[in-house]
Amino acid sequence: MLTKNVIVVLDFGSQYTQLISRRIREENVLSLILPFSKNIDEIKKLNPKGIILSGGPTSVYDKNSPQIDKQIFELGVPVLGICYGMQLIAHYFGGKVEPAENREYGKAHIQLIESNILFENVKNKSTVWMSHGDLITKLPEGFTIDSATDNSPVCSISNNDKNIYGLQFHPEVAHTEFGSEIINNFLFKICKCDPDWTSKNFIEDAIKNIREKVKDSNVLLALSGGVDSSVAAILMHQAIGENLICVHVDNGLMRKNESNEVVEMFEKNYDLNVIHIDASSEFVNNLKGISDPEKKRKIIGNTFIEVFEKEAKKHKNVEYLVQGTLYPDVIESASAGTASHKIKTHHNVGGLPEKMNLKLIEPFNELFKDEVREIGELLGLPHDFVYRHPFPGPGLAVRVLGEITEEKLDILKNVDKIFINELKSWNIYYKIWQAFAVLLPVQTVGVMGDARTYESVVALRAVTSSDGMTADWYRFDNEFLEHISNKIIREVSGINRVVYDISSKPPSTIEWE
């Protein structure tokens, strides 16, 4: 562990769990999301300074609702329950939770009743964000009511002797006016955390731990050219120098000309040992006839490992494979036993085969994207490169919906190049978190030059976000949409219709597959 100050967030299925974690990290404290069912001994090993119980979509009185291990309250560390988490606390300590006559969603105004360290510097009657259908109707013994709203007579509770606190509202959501103050109070005044989770400290500790782990072994790194793998390459090179062997695989699923550009950039600007492997035919052939996105991911993950293990045999003493897996990848690939649903398998998490000859090193698997970007800049990577849009591990395989063919890939590569180039030309690119095109398995009737066409549809997607866990669609000017639609249809053979995706995450994901 890179810090002695850890806050464990136990996930009961809330859509805001990742946001809780982000808010904690913004205070330079490490937060780790674990499933509510995590073994208590594994939680003890983390030696957390505090535990947060997240919200969730179920009711504590429902059959098979996720429950809490009573030993959580016997660890001697502060506990904060949020929404469902507070109701669990009340339920466990003998209180009563019942369905509310009026469900409460959206903004409410909090009335502070009792003085509480959790509410220091919080203004009375300030706005809080509610999202619940149940209420505490009987207070558990030893607890006090600290605040109320018009529809929630028990809006927050506390037991100072046991160091247990509960909030019916969501402090992590931006709509809660003094949410940052509440989280800050819990971290520093109640849990007594030190703000030592910084990018500089992470780099120093990561380099030390990597050296201790790798020793004299050689290490292969999957260098895709994306931000995550590139930052990982620079970090690993600082740690182990010439023992790092970067392997760039052209899988045929990258953007137009990107594979050659990536290799050229690293050979010219960085003292890295980069091996370029053209395995595009192998990947595309393995994907023939496959339409299911999960199967695509599995095939791509397996093919990557086959390519890397084949390359590893050409080098002596190779024991490790490095990947730029991020924390959201791990979260979204959540397995059974959690209250959260598995969204999709990420090829560098659940897409890997169960048995590999190489051992994995994932230096960023507890980091969010913006944290990796900050580390990249500290390591000397150019700002413009570090803030490139994310690109999925499976590449264009999950942007060509349905079966993969060379013809479809060529069409999408041409559309994507036009879209990204125009975003840069119009000075929009860096206002957007991620933008890309999706080739749909749909053909529509069109007319060009007085002749009937029956060609493919492409969807454009552009979103704003801070970490990829939630996202909102970008509001382009109509002038740009008209321009880009005309340019794509005019210049890309095989496309006669362009549509724009205006869905946010949630309920949609950013990628279509």
Short mmCIF file of C-alpha atoms in Angstrom, two decimals, residues 1 3-8 32 40-51 75-77:
data_model
loop_
_atom_site.label_atom_id
_atom_site.label_comp_id
_atom_site.label_asym_id
_atom_site.label_seq_id
_atom_site.Cartn_x
_atom_site.Cartn_y
_atom_site.Cartn_z
CA MET A 1 0.00 0.00 0.00
CA THR A 3 -0.13 5.28 1.94
CA LYS A 4 -1.08 4.73 5.56
CA ASN A 5 -4.23 6.80 5.06
CA VAL A 6 -6.89 4.68 3.38
CA ILE A 7 -10.65 5.15 3.35
CA VAL A 8 -12.58 2.02 2.36
CA LEU A 32 -10.65 2.12 -2.30
CA ILE A 40 -13.50 -8.65 6.94
CA ASP A 41 -9.95 -10.00 7.21
CA GLU A 42 -9.06 -8.43 3.86
CA ILE A 43 -10.48 -5.11 5.03
CA LYS A 44 -8.43 -5.33 8.22
CA LYS A 45 -5.24 -5.83 6.17
CA LEU A 46 -5.81 -2.40 4.59
CA ASN A 47 -5.81 -0.83 8.07
CA PRO A 48 -8.35 1.81 6.98
CA LYS A 49 -8.65 5.15 8.76
CA GLY A 50 -12.39 5.09 8.08
CA ILE A 51 -15.16 3.21 6.30
CA LEU A 75 -12.78 -2.36 13.97
CA GLY A 76 -12.44 0.78 16.06
CA VAL A 77 -12.51 3.13 13.03
#
